[in-house]
Short mmCIF file of C-alpha atoms in Angstrom, two decimals:
data_model
loop_
_atom_site.label_atom_id
_atom_site.label_comp_id
_atom_site.label_asym_id
_atom_site.label_seq_id
_atom_site.Cartn_x
_atom_site.Cartn_y
_atom_site.Cartn_z
CA UNK A 856 -17.07 -27.86 35.27
CA UNK A 857 -15.24 -24.56 35.79
CA UNK A 858 -12.83 -23.66 38.54
CA UNK A 859 -13.07 -20.86 41.10
CA UNK A 860 -10.27 -18.34 41.64
CA UNK A 861 -9.52 -17.31 45.21
CA UNK A 862 -6.65 -14.93 45.74
CA UNK A 863 -5.27 -15.89 42.34
CA UNK A 864 -5.54 -19.63 43.06
CA UNK A 865 -7.67 -21.73 40.71
CA UNK A 866 -9.70 -24.23 42.73
CA UNK A 867 -11.70 -27.00 41.15
CA UNK A 868 -15.02 -27.92 42.75
CA UNK A 869 -14.68 -30.65 45.38
CA UNK A 870 -16.19 -34.12 45.39
CA UNK A 871 -16.03 -35.31 49.01
CA UNK A 872 -16.24 -39.08 49.41
CA UNK A 873 -16.81 -40.30 52.95
CA UNK A 874 -18.36 -36.95 53.84
CA UNK A 875 -19.54 -38.01 57.31
CA UNK A 876 -16.18 -39.43 58.40
CA UNK A 877 -13.36 -37.54 60.11
CA UNK A 878 -11.56 -36.62 56.86
CA UNK A 879 -14.80 -35.76 55.11
CA UNK A 880 -16.02 -33.47 57.89
CA UNK A 881 -12.67 -31.67 58.11
CA UNK A 882 -12.55 -31.31 54.32
CA UNK A 883 -15.94 -29.62 54.37
CA UNK A 884 -14.71 -27.37 57.17
CA UNK A 885 -11.68 -26.41 55.07
CA UNK A 886 -13.87 -25.88 51.99
CA UNK A 887 -16.10 -23.52 53.95
CA UNK A 888 -13.09 -21.69 55.38
CA UNK A 889 -11.42 -21.07 52.01
CA UNK A 890 -14.61 -20.70 49.99
CA UNK A 891 -14.06 -23.75 47.78
CA UNK A 892 -17.20 -24.97 45.99
CA UNK A 893 -18.50 -28.47 46.74
CA UNK A 894 -19.89 -30.32 43.73
CA UNK A 895 -20.85 -33.55 45.49
CA UNK A 896 -20.83 -35.37 48.81
CA UNK A 897 -21.00 -39.13 49.25
CA UNK A 898 -21.38 -41.53 52.17
CA UNK A 899 -22.15 -45.17 52.76
CA UNK A 900 -25.51 -44.72 54.50
CA UNK A 901 -28.36 -42.23 54.55
CA UNK A 902 -27.76 -40.78 58.01
CA UNK A 903 -28.96 -37.73 59.90
CA UNK A 904 -25.44 -36.37 59.71
CA UNK A 905 -25.35 -36.62 55.92
CA UNK A 906 -28.82 -35.09 55.75
CA UNK A 907 -27.53 -32.08 57.66
CA UNK A 908 -24.38 -31.80 55.53
CA UNK A 909 -26.23 -32.02 52.22
CA UNK A 910 -28.93 -29.59 53.32
CA UNK A 911 -26.24 -26.97 53.87
CA UNK A 912 -24.93 -27.54 50.31
CA UNK A 913 -27.96 -26.88 48.07
CA UNK A 914 -25.97 -27.11 44.83
CA UNK A 915 -24.13 -30.36 45.61
CA UNK A 916 -25.02 -33.81 44.34
CA UNK A 917 -25.69 -36.34 47.13
CA UNK A 918 -24.54 -39.94 46.68
CA UNK A 919 -25.49 -42.70 49.12
CA UNK A 920 -24.54 -46.36 48.81
CA UNK A 921 -27.25 -47.75 51.14
CA UNK A 922 -30.74 -46.27 51.41
CA UNK A 923 -31.25 -47.36 55.02
CA UNK A 924 -34.24 -46.21 57.07
CA UNK A 925 -33.95 -42.63 55.86
CA UNK A 926 -34.02 -43.38 52.14
CA UNK A 927 -37.48 -41.96 51.55
CA UNK A 928 -36.68 -38.86 53.60
CA UNK A 929 -33.56 -38.28 51.53
CA UNK A 930 -35.55 -38.65 48.30
CA UNK A 931 -38.05 -36.07 49.48
CA UNK A 932 -35.35 -33.67 50.64
CA UNK A 933 -32.95 -33.80 47.69
CA UNK A 934 -34.94 -34.92 44.67
CA UNK A 935 -32.98 -35.08 41.42
CA UNK A 936 -29.63 -34.34 43.02
CA UNK A 937 -29.79 -37.58 45.04
CA UNK A 938 -28.25 -40.80 43.69
CA UNK A 939 -28.23 -44.20 45.39
CA UNK A 940 -25.86 -47.15 44.96
CA UNK A 941 -22.13 -47.88 44.95
CA UNK A 942 -22.04 -47.06 41.25
CA UNK A 943 -23.19 -43.52 42.00
CA UNK A 944 -20.11 -42.90 44.13
CA UNK A 945 -17.81 -44.11 41.36
CA UNK A 946 -19.67 -42.03 38.76
CA UNK A 947 -19.41 -38.82 40.77
CA UNK A 948 -15.67 -39.44 41.25
CA UNK A 949 -15.39 -39.56 37.45
CA UNK A 950 -16.93 -36.11 36.95
CA UNK A 951 -14.37 -34.12 34.97
CA UNK A 952 -12.74 -30.98 36.25
CA UNK A 953 -13.11 -31.71 39.96
CA UNK A 954 -10.83 -32.49 42.88
CA UNK A 955 -11.88 -35.77 44.47
CA UNK A 956 -11.17 -36.06 48.20
CA UNK A 957 -11.37 -39.76 49.01
CA UNK A 958 -11.99 -40.19 52.73
CA UNK A 959 -13.82 -43.51 52.35
CA UNK A 960 -12.81 -46.16 54.86
CA UNK A 961 -12.03 -49.61 53.47
CA UNK A 962 -11.64 -51.36 50.15
CA UNK A 963 -14.76 -49.64 48.81
CA UNK A 964 -12.55 -46.61 48.19
CA UNK A 965 -10.50 -48.28 45.44
CA UNK A 966 -12.98 -48.07 42.54
CA UNK A 967 -13.75 -44.35 43.07
CA UNK A 968 -10.01 -43.64 43.25
CA UNK A 969 -9.45 -45.36 39.92
CA UNK A 970 -12.43 -43.56 38.38
CA UNK A 971 -11.09 -40.18 39.51
CA UNK A 972 -7.65 -40.80 38.01
CA UNK A 973 -8.93 -42.23 34.74
CA UNK A 974 -11.06 -39.07 34.39
CA UNK A 975 -7.91 -36.95 34.70
CA UNK A 976 -8.90 -35.47 38.06
CA UNK A 977 -6.79 -34.56 41.04
CA UNK A 978 -7.27 -37.30 43.65
CA UNK A 979 -6.58 -36.13 47.20
CA UNK A 980 -6.20 -39.50 48.88
CA UNK A 981 -6.90 -40.45 52.48
CA UNK A 982 -8.23 -43.92 51.66
CA UNK A 983 -5.33 -46.24 52.51
CA UNK A 984 -6.77 -49.27 50.77
CA UNK A 985 -6.50 -47.60 47.36
CA UNK A 986 -2.72 -47.93 47.51
CA UNK A 987 -2.27 -50.73 50.04
CA UNK A 988 -4.63 -53.11 48.24
CA UNK A 989 -4.58 -51.64 44.74
CA UNK A 990 -1.25 -49.85 44.36
CA UNK A 991 -0.39 -51.37 40.96
CA UNK A 992 -3.85 -50.48 39.61
CA UNK A 993 -3.56 -46.92 40.90
CA UNK A 994 -0.19 -46.49 39.20
CA UNK A 995 -1.66 -47.74 35.91
CA UNK A 996 -4.62 -45.36 36.23
CA UNK A 997 -2.21 -42.48 36.81
CA UNK A 998 -0.24 -43.36 33.69
CA UNK A 999 -3.27 -43.95 31.47
CA UNK A 1000 -5.70 -41.30 32.71
CA UNK A 1001 -3.40 -38.37 33.23
CA UNK A 1002 -4.85 -37.55 36.65
CA UNK A 1003 -2.94 -36.32 39.67
CA UNK A 1004 -2.45 -38.19 42.94
CA UNK A 1005 -1.80 -36.11 46.07
CA UNK A 1006 -1.68 -37.37 49.67
CA UNK A 1007 -3.74 -36.22 52.64
CA UNK A 1008 -2.14 -38.34 55.39
CA UNK A 1009 0.01 -36.02 57.49
CA UNK A 1010 3.15 -38.14 57.04
CA UNK A 1011 2.88 -38.36 53.27
CA UNK A 1012 1.87 -34.72 52.96
CA UNK A 1013 5.01 -33.84 54.94
CA UNK A 1014 7.16 -35.78 52.47
CA UNK A 1015 5.35 -34.27 49.49
CA UNK A 1016 5.87 -30.74 50.80
CA UNK A 1017 9.53 -31.48 51.52
CA UNK A 1018 10.29 -32.58 47.95
CA UNK A 1019 8.63 -29.69 46.10
CA UNK A 1020 11.17 -28.30 43.64
CA UNK A 1021 13.64 -31.11 44.22
CA UNK A 1022 14.97 -33.63 41.71
CA UNK A 1023 13.45 -36.98 42.70
CA UNK A 1024 16.76 -38.67 41.84
CA UNK A 1025 18.39 -36.70 44.66
CA UNK A 1026 16.20 -38.32 47.34
CA UNK A 1027 18.13 -40.94 49.30
CA UNK A 1028 15.65 -41.91 52.01
CA UNK A 1029 12.21 -41.26 53.42
CA UNK A 1030 11.68 -41.42 57.18
CA UNK A 1031 8.07 -41.73 58.36
CA UNK A 1032 7.37 -40.73 61.94
CA UNK A 1033 5.09 -42.75 64.21
CA UNK A 1034 3.62 -41.79 67.57
CA UNK A 1035 4.26 -45.30 68.87
CA UNK A 1036 0.65 -45.65 69.98
CA UNK A 1037 -0.65 -46.06 73.53
CA UNK A 1038 1.53 -49.11 74.28
CA UNK A 1039 4.95 -47.75 73.45
CA UNK A 1040 7.46 -49.35 75.83
CA UNK A 1041 5.17 -52.22 76.81
CA UNK A 1042 6.40 -55.81 76.74
CA UNK A 1043 4.84 -58.67 74.79
CA UNK A 1044 3.58 -60.07 78.09
CA UNK A 1045 1.93 -56.76 78.99
CA UNK A 1046 0.13 -56.62 75.65
CA UNK A 1047 -1.63 -59.90 76.36
CA UNK A 1048 -3.93 -58.17 78.84
CA UNK A 1049 -4.72 -55.08 76.74
CA UNK A 1050 -8.40 -54.15 76.70
CA UNK A 1051 -10.34 -52.68 73.79
CA UNK A 1052 -10.81 -49.45 75.72
CA UNK A 1053 -7.07 -49.09 76.30
CA UNK A 1054 -6.27 -49.75 72.64
CA UNK A 1055 -8.75 -47.07 71.51
CA UNK A 1056 -7.00 -44.36 73.55
CA UNK A 1057 -4.63 -42.92 70.95
CA UNK A 1058 -2.17 -40.42 72.47
CA UNK A 1059 -2.27 -37.92 69.59
CA UNK A 1060 -5.01 -38.31 66.98
CA UNK A 1061 -8.77 -38.78 67.14
CA UNK A 1062 -9.60 -41.39 64.48
CA UNK A 1063 -11.96 -44.23 63.64
CA UNK A 1064 -11.86 -47.47 65.58
CA UNK A 1065 -9.97 -49.61 63.08
CA UNK A 1066 -7.26 -47.07 62.31
CA UNK A 1067 -6.82 -46.42 66.03
CA UNK A 1068 -6.17 -50.13 66.66
CA UNK A 1069 -3.89 -50.24 63.62
CA UNK A 1070 -1.92 -47.36 65.11
CA UNK A 1071 -1.58 -49.29 68.38
CA UNK A 1072 -0.20 -52.37 66.58
CA UNK A 1073 1.92 -50.23 64.18
CA UNK A 1074 0.03 -51.80 61.26
CA UNK A 1075 -1.10 -48.33 60.27
CA UNK A 1076 2.55 -47.36 59.89
CA UNK A 1077 3.12 -50.50 57.82
CA UNK A 1078 0.33 -49.36 55.51
CA UNK A 1079 1.92 -45.91 55.29
CA UNK A 1080 5.24 -47.46 54.26
CA UNK A 1081 3.44 -49.25 51.41
CA UNK A 1082 1.66 -46.03 50.45
CA UNK A 1083 4.97 -44.13 50.43
CA UNK A 1084 6.42 -46.75 48.09
CA UNK A 1085 3.69 -46.10 45.53
CA UNK A 1086 3.31 -42.35 46.08
CA UNK A 1087 6.98 -41.50 45.75
CA UNK A 1088 8.33 -44.45 43.75
CA UNK A 1089 10.83 -45.37 46.46
CA UNK A 1090 12.15 -48.84 47.24
CA UNK A 1091 11.28 -50.35 50.60
CA UNK A 1092 14.96 -50.31 51.51
CA UNK A 1093 14.81 -46.51 51.24
CA UNK A 1094 11.80 -46.05 53.53
CA UNK A 1095 12.37 -46.08 57.29
CA UNK A 1096 10.18 -45.53 60.34
CA UNK A 1097 11.10 -43.73 63.55
CA UNK A 1098 8.96 -43.44 66.68
CA UNK A 1099 8.33 -39.81 67.63
CA UNK A 1100 5.79 -39.63 70.49
CA UNK A 1101 5.22 -35.87 70.29
CA UNK A 1102 3.97 -36.01 66.66
CA UNK A 1103 5.46 -32.60 65.88
CA UNK A 1104 7.76 -33.75 63.06
CA UNK A 1105 5.48 -35.38 60.50
CA UNK A 1106 8.21 -36.98 58.36
CA UNK A 1107 11.77 -36.49 57.10
CA UNK A 1108 13.32 -36.59 53.63
CA UNK A 1109 17.05 -37.27 53.39
CA UNK A 1110 18.91 -36.27 50.23
CA UNK A 1111 22.00 -37.75 48.63
CA UNK A 1112 24.17 -34.90 49.93
CA UNK A 1113 23.14 -35.61 53.52
CA UNK A 1114 20.72 -32.70 53.83
CA UNK A 1115 17.50 -33.59 55.66
CA UNK A 1116 14.19 -31.74 55.28
CA UNK A 1117 11.19 -32.08 57.56
CA UNK A 1118 7.70 -30.62 57.89
CA UNK A 1119 6.77 -29.77 61.47
CA UNK A 1120 3.79 -28.42 63.35
CA UNK A 1121 1.16 -29.28 65.90
CA UNK A 1122 -1.16 -32.11 64.76
CA UNK A 1123 -4.00 -30.70 62.66
CA UNK A 1124 -5.35 -32.65 59.68
CA UNK A 1125 -6.92 -29.53 58.20
CA UNK A 1126 -3.49 -28.33 57.09
CA UNK A 1127 -2.63 -31.30 54.83
CA UNK A 1128 -6.22 -31.35 53.58
CA UNK A 1129 -6.04 -27.69 52.58
CA UNK A 1130 -2.67 -28.10 50.87
CA UNK A 1131 -4.00 -31.09 48.91
CA UNK A 1132 -6.79 -28.84 47.62
CA UNK A 1133 -4.79 -25.66 46.90
CA UNK A 1134 -1.28 -26.93 46.01
CA UNK A 1135 1.04 -25.86 44.56
CA UNK A 1136 -0.24 -22.58 46.00
CA UNK A 1137 -1.07 -21.75 49.60
CA UNK A 1138 -3.94 -19.71 51.03
CA UNK A 1139 -3.44 -17.56 54.12
CA UNK A 1140 -5.60 -19.30 56.72
CA UNK A 1141 -3.09 -19.63 59.56
CA UNK A 1142 -4.95 -19.73 62.89
CA UNK A 1143 -1.92 -19.47 65.19
CA UNK A 1144 1.85 -19.17 65.02
CA UNK A 1145 3.96 -22.23 65.64
CA UNK A 1146 6.40 -21.81 68.51
CA UNK A 1147 9.12 -24.42 69.07
CA UNK A 1148 10.18 -22.86 72.39
CA UNK A 1149 9.84 -25.32 75.23
CA UNK A 1150 9.24 -28.34 72.99
CA UNK A 1151 11.22 -31.48 73.77
CA UNK A 1152 11.31 -33.79 70.77
CA UNK A 1153 12.42 -37.41 71.09
CA UNK A 1154 12.96 -40.19 68.57
CA UNK A 1155 13.53 -43.93 68.93
CA UNK A 1156 13.63 -47.06 66.82
CA UNK A 1157 10.36 -49.03 66.56
CA UNK A 1158 10.20 -52.25 68.58
CA UNK A 1159 9.65 -54.81 65.82
CA UNK A 1160 9.73 -57.79 68.18
CA UNK A 1161 6.90 -56.44 70.34
CA UNK A 1162 4.98 -54.94 67.42
CA UNK A 1163 5.56 -57.32 64.47
CA UNK A 1164 2.91 -55.76 62.22
CA UNK A 1165 5.42 -53.23 60.92
CA UNK A 1166 7.74 -56.01 59.74
CA UNK A 1167 4.78 -57.83 58.19
CA UNK A 1168 4.03 -54.71 56.17
CA UNK A 1169 7.57 -54.53 54.84
CA UNK A 1170 7.44 -58.25 54.03
CA UNK A 1171 4.18 -57.94 52.09
CA UNK A 1172 5.42 -54.83 50.31
CA UNK A 1173 8.61 -56.51 49.15
CA UNK A 1174 6.65 -59.53 47.91
CA UNK A 1175 4.40 -57.10 46.05
CA UNK A 1176 1.41 -57.86 43.85
CA UNK A 1177 -1.61 -59.07 45.76
CA UNK A 1178 0.32 -59.62 49.01
CA UNK A 1179 -0.50 -56.16 50.32
CA UNK A 1180 -4.21 -56.62 49.56
CA UNK A 1181 -4.08 -59.81 51.64
CA UNK A 1182 -2.27 -57.94 54.41
CA UNK A 1183 -5.05 -55.34 54.52
CA UNK A 1184 -7.94 -57.83 54.41
CA UNK A 1185 -6.48 -60.12 57.08
CA UNK A 1186 -5.78 -57.16 59.34
CA UNK A 1187 -9.33 -55.84 58.99
CA UNK A 1188 -10.76 -59.20 60.05
CA UNK A 1189 -8.28 -59.56 62.93
CA UNK A 1190 -8.93 -56.04 64.22
CA UNK A 1191 -12.70 -56.61 64.09
CA UNK A 1192 -12.24 -59.82 66.07
CA UNK A 1193 -10.20 -57.99 68.72
CA UNK A 1194 -12.79 -55.21 68.97
CA UNK A 1195 -15.44 -57.88 69.51
CA UNK A 1196 -13.37 -59.45 72.30
CA UNK A 1197 -12.79 -62.66 70.33
CA UNK A 1198 -8.97 -62.54 70.28
CA UNK A 1199 -6.25 -60.95 72.38
CA UNK A 1200 -4.35 -57.89 71.15
CA UNK A 1201 -1.14 -59.78 70.18
CA UNK A 1202 -3.20 -62.23 68.13
CA UNK A 1203 -3.96 -59.52 65.57
CA UNK A 1204 -0.43 -59.86 64.20
CA UNK A 1205 -0.55 -63.67 64.52
CA UNK A 1206 -3.71 -63.87 62.39
CA UNK A 1207 -2.23 -61.59 59.72
CA UNK A 1208 1.03 -63.54 59.61
CA UNK A 1209 -0.81 -66.86 59.22
CA UNK A 1210 -2.88 -65.58 56.30
CA UNK A 1211 0.01 -63.80 54.61
CA UNK A 1212 2.28 -66.85 54.80
CA UNK A 1213 -0.32 -68.98 53.02
CA UNK A 1214 -0.86 -66.63 50.06
CA UNK A 1215 0.82 -66.99 46.67
CA UNK A 1216 0.99 -63.41 45.44
CA UNK A 1217 0.57 -62.39 41.80
CA UNK A 1218 0.35 -59.07 39.93
CA UNK A 1219 -3.28 -57.82 39.92
CA UNK A 1220 -4.68 -56.53 36.64
CA UNK A 1221 -8.20 -55.58 37.70
CA UNK A 1222 -10.37 -54.65 40.65
CA UNK A 1223 -11.79 -58.16 40.30
CA UNK A 1224 -8.38 -59.61 41.14
CA UNK A 1225 -8.23 -57.48 44.29
CA UNK A 1226 -11.78 -58.43 45.26
CA UNK A 1227 -10.99 -62.12 44.77
CA UNK A 1228 -7.88 -62.17 46.96
CA UNK A 1229 -9.62 -59.93 49.50
CA UNK A 1230 -12.49 -62.40 49.87
CA UNK A 1231 -10.09 -65.35 50.09
CA UNK A 1232 -7.95 -63.61 52.69
CA UNK A 1233 -10.99 -62.79 54.80
CA UNK A 1234 -12.09 -66.41 54.73
CA UNK A 1235 -8.65 -67.62 55.86
CA UNK A 1236 -8.44 -64.86 58.45
CA UNK A 1237 -11.76 -65.99 59.90
CA UNK A 1238 -10.39 -69.50 60.26
CA UNK A 1239 -7.23 -68.14 61.88
CA UNK A 1240 -9.29 -66.12 64.34
CA UNK A 1241 -10.95 -69.34 65.48
CA UNK A 1242 -7.50 -70.78 66.27
CA UNK A 1243 -6.60 -67.80 68.48
CA UNK A 1244 -10.04 -67.28 70.04
CA UNK A 1245 -9.92 -66.45 73.77
#
């Protein structure tokens, strides 16, 4: 499949996985803004939203995991360009000569990520589970398939943009910034009475329910530390986190000579998405000048005692192997239990710690290994939830 040249920049057609989610919708907005072709869109269910998206892209393949109530309507609307089933999503990610934007939520994003890399494609990754649960497999796919892995998360994109042209051996430390979530400064006692509604009020970003809760517990930042380890081949001892409530500085890179680089700007996920598509070049799409005048930026150490999920992430990362897959699975179960009102907010970390402490980690060699430990972790997390049920 050929590329398209815009302003001298060669752009591969896009395959947008998770097209109806936040990342997917913003990717399609960016694609429309810069004129990038869309080869395929994929989503978990046949929804009205996907129907609208696909109808506006008459040349794009449409992949849906679950037919749902609108399956027949989709078949009538899209005919031969419609494909159902989880296998269809993986197959479209393996189309050669495309850029795959993986905005799928959950462990279902791992197989398409591997397929994209084994096909030699650029994988613009927003699916955390691909690296958190399957980091070793992703690294193997990179080595064997010759694809390219680029980040979409604002923090990792900031690091990536700060190391362009630099010798990787000259990097001393990565510093990920965190907003601190809605409960920054709260005590452990205060957190015991947190409601679901309070936890879903993120101070900076508009995101899905699970990632919003993960941001409140700092588990999302723990996942980002693990991702940074695999993305930039840095030891956990060389990756730090600092709380920065204003979310203007998206991350820092410190070099061996003491020089520190940072990428700054007002929060807008469309910028890292666009750079993931067009890098190493940039397209002129600036919508407003950044002005630092009047900004007051503050930084503080994370409170590990009040928010232990960050330390649990470092612990799982240092253990390595399947430990991080267990961390992810246990957290997903615990967060779901909190959202259902079954456990208190502090019990999310307690459930994860219980499951993680009972797991004997080993190096995964296949998606089947990840699926096995994921299922086992979910079972043990369910039992742990019962122990902490309110």
